[in-house]
Tab-separated table of C-alpha atoms (C1' of nucleotides) in Angstrom:
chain	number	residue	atom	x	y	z
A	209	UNK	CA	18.641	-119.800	176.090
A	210	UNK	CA	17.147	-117.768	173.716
A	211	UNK	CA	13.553	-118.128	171.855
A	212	UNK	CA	11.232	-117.947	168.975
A	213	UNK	CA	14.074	-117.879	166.028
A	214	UNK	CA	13.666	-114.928	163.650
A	215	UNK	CA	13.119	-116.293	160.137
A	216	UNK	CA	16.145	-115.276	158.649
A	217	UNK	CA	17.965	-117.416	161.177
A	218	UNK	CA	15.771	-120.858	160.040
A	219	UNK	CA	16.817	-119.861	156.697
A	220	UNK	CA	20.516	-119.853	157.290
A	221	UNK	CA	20.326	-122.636	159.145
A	222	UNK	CA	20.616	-124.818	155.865
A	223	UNK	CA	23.268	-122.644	154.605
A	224	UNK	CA	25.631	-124.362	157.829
A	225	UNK	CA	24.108	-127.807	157.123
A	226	UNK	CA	25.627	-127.570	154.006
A	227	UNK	CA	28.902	-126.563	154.804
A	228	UNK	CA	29.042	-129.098	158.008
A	229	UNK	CA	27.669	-131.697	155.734
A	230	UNK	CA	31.206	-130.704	153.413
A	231	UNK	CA	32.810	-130.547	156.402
A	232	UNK	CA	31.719	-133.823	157.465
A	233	UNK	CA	33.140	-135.250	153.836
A	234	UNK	CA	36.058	-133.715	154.266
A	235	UNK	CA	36.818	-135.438	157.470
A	236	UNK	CA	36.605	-132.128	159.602
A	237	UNK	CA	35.993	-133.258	163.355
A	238	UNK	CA	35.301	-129.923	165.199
A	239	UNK	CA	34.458	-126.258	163.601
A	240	UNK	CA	34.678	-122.833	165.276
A	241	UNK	CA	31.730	-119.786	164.965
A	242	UNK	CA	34.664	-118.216	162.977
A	243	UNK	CA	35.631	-120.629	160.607
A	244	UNK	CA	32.134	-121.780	159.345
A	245	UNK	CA	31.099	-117.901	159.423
A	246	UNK	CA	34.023	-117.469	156.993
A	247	UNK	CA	33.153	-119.651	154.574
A	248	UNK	CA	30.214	-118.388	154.556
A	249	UNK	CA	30.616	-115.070	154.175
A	250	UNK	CA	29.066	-114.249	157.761
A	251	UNK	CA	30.163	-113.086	160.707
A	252	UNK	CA	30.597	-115.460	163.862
A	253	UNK	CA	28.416	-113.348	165.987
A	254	UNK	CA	25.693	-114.584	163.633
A	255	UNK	CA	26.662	-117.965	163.660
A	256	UNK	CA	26.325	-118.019	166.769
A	257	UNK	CA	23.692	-116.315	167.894
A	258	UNK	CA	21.552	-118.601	164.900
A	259	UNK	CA	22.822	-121.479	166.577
A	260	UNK	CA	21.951	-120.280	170.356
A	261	UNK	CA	18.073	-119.969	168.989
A	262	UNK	CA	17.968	-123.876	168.909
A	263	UNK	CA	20.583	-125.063	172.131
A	264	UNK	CA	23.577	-124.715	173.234
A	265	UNK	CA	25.968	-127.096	171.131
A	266	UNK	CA	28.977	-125.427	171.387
A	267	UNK	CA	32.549	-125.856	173.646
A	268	UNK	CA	34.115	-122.574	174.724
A	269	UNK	CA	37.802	-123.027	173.519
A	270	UNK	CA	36.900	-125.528	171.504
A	271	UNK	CA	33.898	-125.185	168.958
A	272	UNK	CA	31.468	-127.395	167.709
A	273	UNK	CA	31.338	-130.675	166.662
A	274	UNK	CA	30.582	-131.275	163.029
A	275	UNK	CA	28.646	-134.539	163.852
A	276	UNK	CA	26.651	-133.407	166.423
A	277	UNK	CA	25.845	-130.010	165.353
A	278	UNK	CA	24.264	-131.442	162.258
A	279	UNK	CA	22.324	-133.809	163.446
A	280	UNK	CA	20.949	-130.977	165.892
A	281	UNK	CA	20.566	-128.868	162.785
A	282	UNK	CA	18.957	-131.634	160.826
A	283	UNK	CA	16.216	-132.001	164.345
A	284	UNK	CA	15.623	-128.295	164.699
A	285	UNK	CA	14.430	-128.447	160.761
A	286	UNK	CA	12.661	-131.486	161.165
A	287	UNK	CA	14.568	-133.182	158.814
A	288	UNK	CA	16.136	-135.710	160.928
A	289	UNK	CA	13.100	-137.959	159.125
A	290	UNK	CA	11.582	-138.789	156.101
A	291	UNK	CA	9.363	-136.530	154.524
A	292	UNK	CA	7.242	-138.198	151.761
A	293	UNK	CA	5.910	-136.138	148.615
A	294	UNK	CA	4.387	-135.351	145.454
A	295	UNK	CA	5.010	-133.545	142.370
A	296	UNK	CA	2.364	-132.173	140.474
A	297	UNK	CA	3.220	-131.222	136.871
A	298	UNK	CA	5.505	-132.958	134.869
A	299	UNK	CA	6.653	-130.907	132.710
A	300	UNK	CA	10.277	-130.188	132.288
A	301	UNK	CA	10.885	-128.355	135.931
A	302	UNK	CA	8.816	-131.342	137.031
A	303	UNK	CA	10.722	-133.886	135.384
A	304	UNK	CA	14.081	-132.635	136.833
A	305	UNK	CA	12.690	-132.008	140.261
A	306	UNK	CA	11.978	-136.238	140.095
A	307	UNK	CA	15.234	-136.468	139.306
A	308	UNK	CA	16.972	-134.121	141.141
A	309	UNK	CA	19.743	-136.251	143.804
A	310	UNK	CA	19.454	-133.375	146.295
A	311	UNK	CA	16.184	-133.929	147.865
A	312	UNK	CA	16.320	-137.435	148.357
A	313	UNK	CA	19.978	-137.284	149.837
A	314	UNK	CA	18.165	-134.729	152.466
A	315	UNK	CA	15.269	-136.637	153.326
A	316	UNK	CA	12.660	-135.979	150.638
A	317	UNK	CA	11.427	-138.902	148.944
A	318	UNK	CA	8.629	-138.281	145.998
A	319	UNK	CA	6.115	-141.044	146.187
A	320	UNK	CA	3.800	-139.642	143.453
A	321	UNK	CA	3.828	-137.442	140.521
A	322	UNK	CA	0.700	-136.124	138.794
A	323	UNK	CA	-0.135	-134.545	135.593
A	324	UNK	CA	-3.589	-134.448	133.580
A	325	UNK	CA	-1.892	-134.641	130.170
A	326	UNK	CA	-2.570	-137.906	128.807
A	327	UNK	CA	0.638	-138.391	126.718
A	328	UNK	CA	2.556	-138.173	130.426
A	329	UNK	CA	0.286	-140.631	132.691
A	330	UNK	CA	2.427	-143.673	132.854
A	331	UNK	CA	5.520	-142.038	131.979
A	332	UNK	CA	8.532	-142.809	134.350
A	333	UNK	CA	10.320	-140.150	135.670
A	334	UNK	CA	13.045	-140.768	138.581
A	335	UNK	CA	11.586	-142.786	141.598
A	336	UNK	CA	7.603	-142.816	140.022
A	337	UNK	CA	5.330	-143.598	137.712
A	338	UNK	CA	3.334	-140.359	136.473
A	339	UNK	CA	-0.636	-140.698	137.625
A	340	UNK	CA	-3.520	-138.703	136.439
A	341	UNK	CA	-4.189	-135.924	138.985
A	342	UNK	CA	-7.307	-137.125	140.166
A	343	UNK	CA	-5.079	-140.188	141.695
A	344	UNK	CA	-3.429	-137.488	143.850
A	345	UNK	CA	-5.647	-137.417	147.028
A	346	UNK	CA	-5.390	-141.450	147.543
A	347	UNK	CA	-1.545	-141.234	147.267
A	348	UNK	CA	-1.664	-138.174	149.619
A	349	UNK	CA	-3.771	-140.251	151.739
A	350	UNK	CA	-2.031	-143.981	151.646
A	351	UNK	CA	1.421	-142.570	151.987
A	352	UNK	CA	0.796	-139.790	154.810
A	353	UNK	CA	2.087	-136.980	152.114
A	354	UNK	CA	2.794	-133.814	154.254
A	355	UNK	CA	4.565	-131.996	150.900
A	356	UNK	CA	3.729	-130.798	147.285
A	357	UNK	CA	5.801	-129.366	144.582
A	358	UNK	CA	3.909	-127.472	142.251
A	359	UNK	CA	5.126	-127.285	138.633
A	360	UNK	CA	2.605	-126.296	137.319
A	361	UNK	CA	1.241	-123.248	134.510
A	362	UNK	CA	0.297	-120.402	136.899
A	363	UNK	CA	-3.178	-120.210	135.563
A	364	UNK	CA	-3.585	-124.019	136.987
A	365	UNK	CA	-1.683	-123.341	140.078
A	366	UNK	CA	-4.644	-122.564	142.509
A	367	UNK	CA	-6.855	-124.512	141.360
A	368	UNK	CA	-4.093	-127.574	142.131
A	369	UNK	CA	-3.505	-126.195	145.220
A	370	UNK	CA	-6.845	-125.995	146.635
A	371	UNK	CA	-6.683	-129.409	145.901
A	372	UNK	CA	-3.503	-131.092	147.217
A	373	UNK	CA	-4.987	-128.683	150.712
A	374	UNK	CA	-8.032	-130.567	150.419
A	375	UNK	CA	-6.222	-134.177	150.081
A	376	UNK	CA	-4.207	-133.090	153.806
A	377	UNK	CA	-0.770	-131.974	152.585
A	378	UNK	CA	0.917	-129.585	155.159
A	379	UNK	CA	3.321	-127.876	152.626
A	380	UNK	CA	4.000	-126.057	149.265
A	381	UNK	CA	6.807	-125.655	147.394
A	382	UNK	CA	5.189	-123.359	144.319
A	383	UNK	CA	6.975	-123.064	141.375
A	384	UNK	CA	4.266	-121.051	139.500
A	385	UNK	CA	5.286	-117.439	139.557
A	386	UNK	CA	1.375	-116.992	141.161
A	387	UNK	CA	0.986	-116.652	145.065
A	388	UNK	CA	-1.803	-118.901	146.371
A	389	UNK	CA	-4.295	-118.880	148.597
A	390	UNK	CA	-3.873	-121.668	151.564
A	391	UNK	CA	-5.493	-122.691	154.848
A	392	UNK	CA	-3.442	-121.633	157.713
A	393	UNK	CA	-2.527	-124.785	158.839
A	394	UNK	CA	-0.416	-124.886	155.307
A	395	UNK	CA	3.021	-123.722	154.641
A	396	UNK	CA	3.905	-122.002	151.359
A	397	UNK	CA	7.520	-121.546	149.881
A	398	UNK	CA	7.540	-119.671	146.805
A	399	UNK	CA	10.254	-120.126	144.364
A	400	UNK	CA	10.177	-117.532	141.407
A	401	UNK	CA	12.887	-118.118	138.849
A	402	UNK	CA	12.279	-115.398	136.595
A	403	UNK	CA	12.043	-113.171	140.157
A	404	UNK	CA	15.736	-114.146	140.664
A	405	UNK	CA	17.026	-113.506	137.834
A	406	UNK	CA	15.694	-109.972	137.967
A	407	UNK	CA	17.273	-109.433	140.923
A	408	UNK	CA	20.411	-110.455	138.749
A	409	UNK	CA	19.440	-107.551	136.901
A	410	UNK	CA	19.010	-105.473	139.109
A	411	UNK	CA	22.127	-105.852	141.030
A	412	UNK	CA	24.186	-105.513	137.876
A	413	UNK	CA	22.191	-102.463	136.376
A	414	UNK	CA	22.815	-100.657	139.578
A	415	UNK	CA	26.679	-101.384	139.665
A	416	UNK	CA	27.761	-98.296	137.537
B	62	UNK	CA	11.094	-88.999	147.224
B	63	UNK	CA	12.880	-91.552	149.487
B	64	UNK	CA	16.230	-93.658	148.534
B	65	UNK	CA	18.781	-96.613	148.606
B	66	UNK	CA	15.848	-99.170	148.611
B	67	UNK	CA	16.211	-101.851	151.028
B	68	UNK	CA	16.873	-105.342	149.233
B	69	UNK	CA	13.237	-106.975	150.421
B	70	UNK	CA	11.808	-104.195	148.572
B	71	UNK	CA	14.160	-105.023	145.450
B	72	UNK	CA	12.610	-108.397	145.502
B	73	UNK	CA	8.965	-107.437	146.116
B	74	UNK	CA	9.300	-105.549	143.066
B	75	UNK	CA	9.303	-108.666	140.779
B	76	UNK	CA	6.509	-110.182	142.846
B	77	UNK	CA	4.528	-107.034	141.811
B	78	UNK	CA	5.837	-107.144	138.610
B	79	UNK	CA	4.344	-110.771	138.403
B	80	UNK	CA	0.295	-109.192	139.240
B	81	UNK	CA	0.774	-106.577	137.368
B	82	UNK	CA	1.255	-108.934	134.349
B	83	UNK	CA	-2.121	-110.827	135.340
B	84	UNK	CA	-3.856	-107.369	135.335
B	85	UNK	CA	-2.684	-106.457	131.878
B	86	UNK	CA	-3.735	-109.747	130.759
B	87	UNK	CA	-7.122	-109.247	132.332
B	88	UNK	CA	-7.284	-105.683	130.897
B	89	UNK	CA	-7.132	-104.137	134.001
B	90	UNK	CA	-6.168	-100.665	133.845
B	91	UNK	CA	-6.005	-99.729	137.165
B	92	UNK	CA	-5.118	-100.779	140.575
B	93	UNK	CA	-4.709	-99.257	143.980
B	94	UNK	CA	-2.322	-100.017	146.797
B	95	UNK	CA	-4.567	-101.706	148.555
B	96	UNK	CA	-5.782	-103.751	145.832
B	97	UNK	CA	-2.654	-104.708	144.649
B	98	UNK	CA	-1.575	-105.448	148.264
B	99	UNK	CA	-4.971	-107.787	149.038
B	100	UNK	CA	-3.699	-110.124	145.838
B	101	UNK	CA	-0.440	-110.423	147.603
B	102	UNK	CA	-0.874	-111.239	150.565
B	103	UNK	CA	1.023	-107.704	151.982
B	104	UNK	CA	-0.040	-104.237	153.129
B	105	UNK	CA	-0.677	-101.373	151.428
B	106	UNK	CA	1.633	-99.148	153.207
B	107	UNK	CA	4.589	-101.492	151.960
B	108	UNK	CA	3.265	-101.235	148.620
B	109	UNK	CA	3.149	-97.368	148.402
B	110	UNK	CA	6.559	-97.152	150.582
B	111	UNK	CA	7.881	-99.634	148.066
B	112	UNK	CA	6.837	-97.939	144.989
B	113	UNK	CA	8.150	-94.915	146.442
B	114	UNK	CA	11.540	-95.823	146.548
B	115	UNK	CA	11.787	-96.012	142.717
B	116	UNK	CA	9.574	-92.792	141.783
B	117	UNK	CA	5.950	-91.174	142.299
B	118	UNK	CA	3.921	-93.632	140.337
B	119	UNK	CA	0.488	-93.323	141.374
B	120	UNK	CA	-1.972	-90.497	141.753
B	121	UNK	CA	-3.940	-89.613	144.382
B	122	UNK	CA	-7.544	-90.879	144.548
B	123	UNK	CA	-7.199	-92.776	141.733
B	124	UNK	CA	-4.133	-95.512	142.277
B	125	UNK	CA	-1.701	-96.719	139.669
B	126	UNK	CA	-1.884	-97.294	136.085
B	127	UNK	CA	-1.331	-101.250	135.094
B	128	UNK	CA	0.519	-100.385	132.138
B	129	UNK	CA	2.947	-97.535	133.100
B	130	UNK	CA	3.799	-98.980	136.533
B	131	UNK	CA	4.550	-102.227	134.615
B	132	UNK	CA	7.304	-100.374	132.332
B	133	UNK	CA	8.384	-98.729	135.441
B	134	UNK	CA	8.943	-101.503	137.116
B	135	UNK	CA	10.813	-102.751	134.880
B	136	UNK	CA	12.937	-100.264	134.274
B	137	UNK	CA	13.955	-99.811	137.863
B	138	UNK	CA	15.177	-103.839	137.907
B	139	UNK	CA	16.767	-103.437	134.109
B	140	UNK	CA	14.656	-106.012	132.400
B	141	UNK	CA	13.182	-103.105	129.962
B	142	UNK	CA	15.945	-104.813	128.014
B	143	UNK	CA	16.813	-108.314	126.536
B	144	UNK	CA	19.532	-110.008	128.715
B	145	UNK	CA	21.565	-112.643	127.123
B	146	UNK	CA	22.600	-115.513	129.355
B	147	UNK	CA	24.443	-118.752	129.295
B	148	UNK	CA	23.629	-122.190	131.322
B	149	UNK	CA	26.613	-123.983	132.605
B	150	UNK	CA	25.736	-127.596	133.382
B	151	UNK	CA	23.323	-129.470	131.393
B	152	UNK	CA	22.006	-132.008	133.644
B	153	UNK	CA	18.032	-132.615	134.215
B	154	UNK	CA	17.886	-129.128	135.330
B	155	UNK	CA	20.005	-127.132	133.249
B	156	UNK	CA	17.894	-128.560	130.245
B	157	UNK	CA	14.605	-127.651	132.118
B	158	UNK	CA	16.322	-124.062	132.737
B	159	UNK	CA	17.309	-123.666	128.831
B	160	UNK	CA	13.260	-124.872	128.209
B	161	UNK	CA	11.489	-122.530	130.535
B	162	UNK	CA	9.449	-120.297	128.817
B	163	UNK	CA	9.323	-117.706	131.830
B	164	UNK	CA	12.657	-116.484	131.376
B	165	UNK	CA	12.083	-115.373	127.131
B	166	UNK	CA	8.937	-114.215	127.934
B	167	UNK	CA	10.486	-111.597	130.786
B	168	UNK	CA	13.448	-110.679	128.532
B	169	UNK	CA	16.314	-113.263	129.693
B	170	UNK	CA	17.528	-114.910	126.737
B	171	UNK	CA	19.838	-117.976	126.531
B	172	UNK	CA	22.588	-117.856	123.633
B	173	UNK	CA	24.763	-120.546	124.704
B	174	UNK	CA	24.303	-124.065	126.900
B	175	UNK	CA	27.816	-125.629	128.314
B	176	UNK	CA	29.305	-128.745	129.798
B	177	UNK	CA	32.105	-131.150	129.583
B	178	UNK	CA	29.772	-134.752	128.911
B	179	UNK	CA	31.038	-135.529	125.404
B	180	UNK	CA	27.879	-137.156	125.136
B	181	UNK	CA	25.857	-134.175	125.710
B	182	UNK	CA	28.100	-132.018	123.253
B	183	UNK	CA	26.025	-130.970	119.947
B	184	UNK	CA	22.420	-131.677	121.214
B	185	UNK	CA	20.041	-129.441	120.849
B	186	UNK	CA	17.845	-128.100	124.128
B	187	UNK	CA	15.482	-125.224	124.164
B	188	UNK	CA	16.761	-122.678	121.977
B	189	UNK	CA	20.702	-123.525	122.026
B	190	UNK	CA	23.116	-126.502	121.101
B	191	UNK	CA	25.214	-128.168	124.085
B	192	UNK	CA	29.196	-127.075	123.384
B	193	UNK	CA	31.774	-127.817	125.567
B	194	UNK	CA	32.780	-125.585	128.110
B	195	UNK	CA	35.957	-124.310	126.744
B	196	UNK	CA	34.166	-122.320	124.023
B	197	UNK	CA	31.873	-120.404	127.231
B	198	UNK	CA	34.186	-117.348	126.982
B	199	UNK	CA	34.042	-116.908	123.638
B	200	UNK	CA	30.282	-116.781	123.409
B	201	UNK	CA	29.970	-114.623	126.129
B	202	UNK	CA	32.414	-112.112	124.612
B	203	UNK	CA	30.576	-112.341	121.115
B	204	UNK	CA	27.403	-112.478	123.063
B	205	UNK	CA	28.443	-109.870	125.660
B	206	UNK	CA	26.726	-111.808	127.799
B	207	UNK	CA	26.260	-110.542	131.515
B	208	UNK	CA	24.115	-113.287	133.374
B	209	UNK	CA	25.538	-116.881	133.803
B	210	UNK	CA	23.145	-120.453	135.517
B	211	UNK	CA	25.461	-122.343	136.940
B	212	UNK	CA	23.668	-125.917	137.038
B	213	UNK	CA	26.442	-127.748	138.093
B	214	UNK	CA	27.369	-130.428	140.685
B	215	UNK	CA	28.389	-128.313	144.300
B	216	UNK	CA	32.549	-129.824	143.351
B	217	UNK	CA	32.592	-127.839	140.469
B	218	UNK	CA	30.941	-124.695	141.290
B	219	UNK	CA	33.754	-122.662	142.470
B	220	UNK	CA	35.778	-123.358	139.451
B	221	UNK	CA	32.734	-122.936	136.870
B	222	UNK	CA	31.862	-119.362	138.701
B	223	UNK	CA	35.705	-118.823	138.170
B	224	UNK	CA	35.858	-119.342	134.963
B	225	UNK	CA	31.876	-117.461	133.639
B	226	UNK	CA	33.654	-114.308	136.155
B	227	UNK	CA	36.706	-114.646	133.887
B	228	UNK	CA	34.825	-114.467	130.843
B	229	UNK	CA	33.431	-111.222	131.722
B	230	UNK	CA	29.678	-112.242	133.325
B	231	UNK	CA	28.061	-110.058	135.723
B	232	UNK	CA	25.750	-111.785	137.579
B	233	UNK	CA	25.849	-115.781	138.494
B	234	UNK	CA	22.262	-117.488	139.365
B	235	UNK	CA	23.844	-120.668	141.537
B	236	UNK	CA	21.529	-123.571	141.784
B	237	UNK	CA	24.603	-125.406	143.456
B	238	UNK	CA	24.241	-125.793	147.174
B	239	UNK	CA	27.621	-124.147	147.590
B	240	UNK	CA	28.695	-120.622	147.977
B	241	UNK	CA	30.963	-119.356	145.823
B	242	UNK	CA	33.787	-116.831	145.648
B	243	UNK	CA	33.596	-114.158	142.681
B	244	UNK	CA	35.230	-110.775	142.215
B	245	UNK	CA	32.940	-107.955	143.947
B	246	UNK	CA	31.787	-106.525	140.676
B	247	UNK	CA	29.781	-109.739	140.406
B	248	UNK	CA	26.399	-110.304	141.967
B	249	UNK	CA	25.239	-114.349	142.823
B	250	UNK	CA	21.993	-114.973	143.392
B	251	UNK	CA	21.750	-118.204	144.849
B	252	UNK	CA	18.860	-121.202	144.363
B	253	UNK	CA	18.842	-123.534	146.805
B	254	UNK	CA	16.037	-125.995	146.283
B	255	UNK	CA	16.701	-128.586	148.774
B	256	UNK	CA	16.828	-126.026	151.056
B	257	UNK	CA	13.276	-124.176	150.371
B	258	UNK	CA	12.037	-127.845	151.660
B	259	UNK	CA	14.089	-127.920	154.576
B	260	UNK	CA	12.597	-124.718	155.383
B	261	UNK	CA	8.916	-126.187	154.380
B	262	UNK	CA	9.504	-129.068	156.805
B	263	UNK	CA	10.627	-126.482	159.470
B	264	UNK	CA	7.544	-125.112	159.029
B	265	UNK	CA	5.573	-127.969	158.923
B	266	UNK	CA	7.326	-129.722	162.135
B	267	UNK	CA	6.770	-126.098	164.035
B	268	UNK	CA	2.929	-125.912	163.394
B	269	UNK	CA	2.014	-128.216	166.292
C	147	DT	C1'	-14.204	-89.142	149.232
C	148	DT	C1'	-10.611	-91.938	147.852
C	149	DT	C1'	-5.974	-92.809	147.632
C	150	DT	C1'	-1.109	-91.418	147.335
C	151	DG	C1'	3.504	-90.298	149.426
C	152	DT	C1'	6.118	-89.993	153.400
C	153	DG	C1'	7.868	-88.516	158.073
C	154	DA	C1'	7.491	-90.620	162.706
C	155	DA	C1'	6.916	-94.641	165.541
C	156	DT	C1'	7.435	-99.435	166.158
C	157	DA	C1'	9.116	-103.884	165.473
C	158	DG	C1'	12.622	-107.011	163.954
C	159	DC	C1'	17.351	-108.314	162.997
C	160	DT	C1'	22.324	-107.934	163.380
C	161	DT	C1'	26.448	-106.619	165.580
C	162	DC	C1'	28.956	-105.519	169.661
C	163	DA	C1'	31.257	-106.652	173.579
C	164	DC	C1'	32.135	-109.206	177.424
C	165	DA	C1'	31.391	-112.705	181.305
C	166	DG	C1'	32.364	-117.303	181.885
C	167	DC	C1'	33.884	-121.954	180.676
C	168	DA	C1'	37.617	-125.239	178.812
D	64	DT	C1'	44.444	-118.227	175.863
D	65	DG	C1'	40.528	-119.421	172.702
D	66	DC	C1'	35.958	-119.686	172.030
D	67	DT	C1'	30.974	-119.879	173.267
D	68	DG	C1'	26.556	-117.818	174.720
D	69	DT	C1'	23.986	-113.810	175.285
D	70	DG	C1'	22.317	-109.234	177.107
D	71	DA	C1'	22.621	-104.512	175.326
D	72	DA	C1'	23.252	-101.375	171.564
D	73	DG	C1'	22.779	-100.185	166.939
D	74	DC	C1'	20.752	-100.590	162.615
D	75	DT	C1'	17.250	-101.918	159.140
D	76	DA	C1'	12.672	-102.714	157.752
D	77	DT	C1'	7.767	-102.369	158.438
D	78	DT	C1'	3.685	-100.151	159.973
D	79	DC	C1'	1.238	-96.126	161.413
D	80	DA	C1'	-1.027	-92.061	160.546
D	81	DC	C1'	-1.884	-87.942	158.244
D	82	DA	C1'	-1.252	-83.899	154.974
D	83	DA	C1'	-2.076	-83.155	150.325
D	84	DA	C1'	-3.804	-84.292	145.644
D	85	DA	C1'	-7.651	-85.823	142.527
DNA sequence: TTTTGTGAATAGCTTCACAGCA
DNA sequence: TGCTGTGAAGCTATTCACAAAA
């Protein structure tokens, strides 16, 4: 078998999940390389090759099976549990991030959500209450909180991580448009909106 | 001078874009590759060899002006223009989208806000009023709008990107968790959230 | 000296193509 | 036959390293 998956593989590997887990709805039993590649807009080699990074799941002649391939998928991410965690901001990204149905129907469950705005603290927004920020670390603490989402100004956004770091969260999701500066033993995801609609922009400027 | 830049460069650009902004702010007049690189996290050889895909910016010795690699920058993605845009979906994201002040402030500009909810018909969000989704391509024509956000459920994504492509748009930011099919004059830039924490908890789960 | 711009070298990723299993 | 798994080949992206400019 082959090792250490490139990241560009990890990153498609959500792309299948959410076609098996279609697939799944849909009733579909067994899939080939070819057809979820197609639907994809991939090539089967790729599929497959992804897919040979983390086991062996397929059947020659046959394919995969929808069932078990996700649930492999959903292991090799680590999703295959619950992963508690906290917002901090609550603002309107915040808000609908609280609210969003497609984290909790893949595992992520918000057990906190901070803010130091006054105005907000108390505030219900989807699953939680909204808590002043310096609450943070004990929730961090008493729930085991290995994520943050940060929705917060970019000005603010070090300084808040530096301190959901300090309280022993393991990940970022950053919403500011600001990279941060982590530990190692942290993970960072950056998610730039404006950043993707300029590349929108881009794409369509440089189309005649 | 070197050409056809390759995409990760494309999308480096914003995220250089994005420090160059602080630097203005700071009244920063100059910065060198290295510099620039340090903030981000990258090396300076990718900065120059990014840079130099788009034009000689910088002079030897002394590095780049903030200012005039800012409007270069720009110009090279096409935001050294307003973009008009529409948001199809109105749900807790859609009105966070339409209220997110780091899309006027980088020249994306929403002139319209669509869904079928009755109930969401005629309310005001950010800087548009809710109409119903049959009057989309007549805005966009008035409009000439060229970007669409497609904040819809995953169901109704392929017929929503059908129907913004119809209309004329250009360019389709997807927050569903479902690719979609559009003519190849049309770029997508897809946002899947659930899946930037599936990648965190990857992460996370790999780290020891 | 400092720092850019860029060919050349290296590393990383994708596609090919085919042996082997069902 | 149909399809997987995977080495080998091909391609793309990053890093190196240095000539030239300030």
């Amino acid at each position: 078998m082959q090792r250490v998956p490139p990241n560009p593989a990890v990153q498609r590997l959500s792309l299948y999940l959410r076609r098996l887990e279609q697939l799944a709805a849909d009733g579909t039993e067994t899939v080939s390389s070819n057809q979820l590649a197609a639907s994809l807009h991939r090539t089967a080699a790729q599929v497959r090759k992804d897919l040979g990074y983390f086991g062996q799941f397929g059947r020659p002649g046959v394919g995969y099976r929808v069932g078990a391939l996700m649930e492999a998928l959903r292991h090799a991410l680590g999703t295959d549990r619950t992963w508690e965690a906290v917002v901090v901001g609550v603002g309107d990204l915040g808000r609908a991030l609280l609210r969003f149905k497609g984290f909790p129907t893949r595992g992520f469950q918000f057990v906190g959500a901070f803010d130091i705005s006054a105005a907000k603290i108390g505030k219900q927004f989807g699953p939680v209450r909204v808590q002043h920020i310096d609450e943070m670390p004990a929730v961090v603490r008493r729930h085991d909180v290995r994520l943050a989402v940060l929705a917060v100004p970019p000005e603010a956004a070090q300084d808040v991580a530096d301190r959901v770091c300090a309280a022993g969260v393991r990940g970022i999701l950053n919403f500011a448009p600001s990279p941060i500066d982590v530990p190692p033993r942290v993970a960072v995801c950056p998610v730039d909106l404006a950043a993707s609609l300029e590349q929108l922009s881009f794409q369509v400027s440089a189309m005649r």
